[in-house]
Coordinates of C-alpha atoms in Angstrom, one line a residue:
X413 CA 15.1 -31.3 -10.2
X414 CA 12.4 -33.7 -11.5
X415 CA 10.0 -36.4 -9.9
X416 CA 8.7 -38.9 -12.2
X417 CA 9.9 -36.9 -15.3
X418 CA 8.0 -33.6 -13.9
X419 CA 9.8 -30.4 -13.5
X420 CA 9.6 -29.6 -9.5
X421 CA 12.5 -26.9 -9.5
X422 CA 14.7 -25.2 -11.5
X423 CA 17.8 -23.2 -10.4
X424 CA 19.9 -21.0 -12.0
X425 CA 23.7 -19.4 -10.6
X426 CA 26.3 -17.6 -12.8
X427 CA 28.7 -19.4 -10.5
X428 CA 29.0 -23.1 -8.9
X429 CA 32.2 -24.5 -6.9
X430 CA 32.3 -27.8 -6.7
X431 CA 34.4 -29.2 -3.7
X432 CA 35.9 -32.5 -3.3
X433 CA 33.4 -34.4 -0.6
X434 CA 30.8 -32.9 -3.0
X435 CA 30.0 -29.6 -1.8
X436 CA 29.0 -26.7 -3.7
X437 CA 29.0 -23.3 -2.9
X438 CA 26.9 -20.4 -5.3
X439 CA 29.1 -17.1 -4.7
X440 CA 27.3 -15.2 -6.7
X441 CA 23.7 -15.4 -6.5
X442 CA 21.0 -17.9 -6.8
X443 CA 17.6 -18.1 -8.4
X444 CA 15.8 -20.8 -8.1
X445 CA 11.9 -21.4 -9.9
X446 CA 9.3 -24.0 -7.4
X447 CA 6.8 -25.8 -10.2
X448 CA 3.2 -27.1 -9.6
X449 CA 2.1 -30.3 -11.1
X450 CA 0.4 -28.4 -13.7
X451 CA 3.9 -26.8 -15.1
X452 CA 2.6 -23.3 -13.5
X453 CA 4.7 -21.4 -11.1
X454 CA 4.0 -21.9 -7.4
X455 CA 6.8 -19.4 -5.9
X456 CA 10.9 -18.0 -6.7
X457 CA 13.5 -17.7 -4.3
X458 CA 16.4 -15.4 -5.0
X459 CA 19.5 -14.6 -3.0
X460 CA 23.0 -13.6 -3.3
X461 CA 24.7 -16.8 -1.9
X462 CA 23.6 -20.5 -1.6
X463 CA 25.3 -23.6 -0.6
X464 CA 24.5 -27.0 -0.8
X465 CA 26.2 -29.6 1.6
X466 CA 26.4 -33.3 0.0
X467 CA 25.8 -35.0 3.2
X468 CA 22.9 -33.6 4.2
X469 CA 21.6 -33.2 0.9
X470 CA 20.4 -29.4 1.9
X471 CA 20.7 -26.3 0.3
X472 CA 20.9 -23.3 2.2
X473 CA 20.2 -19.6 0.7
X474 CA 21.8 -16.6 2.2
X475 CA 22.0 -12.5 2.1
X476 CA 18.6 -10.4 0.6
X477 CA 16.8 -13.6 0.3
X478 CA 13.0 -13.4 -1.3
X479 CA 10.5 -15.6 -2.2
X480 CA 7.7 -14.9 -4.2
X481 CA 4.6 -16.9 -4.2

């Protein structure tokens, strides 16, 4: 995801299901990078599901998760 052409996050899943209404569901893991305006890393999340619900707009990270900052 970018904001005015700067990196803001970055995730990464071995697996994404796509639904119809435009749901996705991460069965496998998540790992997801959080950027600072300067490019550097401000924190990671990693978990071993994740979701994202269209209508909402939310992503939601379940089982083990940690973040890093």
């Amino acid at each position: 995801f970018s904001d005015s052409a700067l990196l803001k996050v970055s995730m990464k899943a071995p697996l994404q299901e796509e639904f119809l209404n435009g749901n996705r569901i991460f069965p496998n893991g998540i790992y997801v990078v959080f950027f600072e305006k300067n490019r550097d890393t401000s924190a990671t999340l990693v978990a071993d599901k994740g979701k994202y619900e269209k209508k909402t707009g939310v992503y939601t990270a379940t089982g083990n998760v940690i973040i890093t900052n």
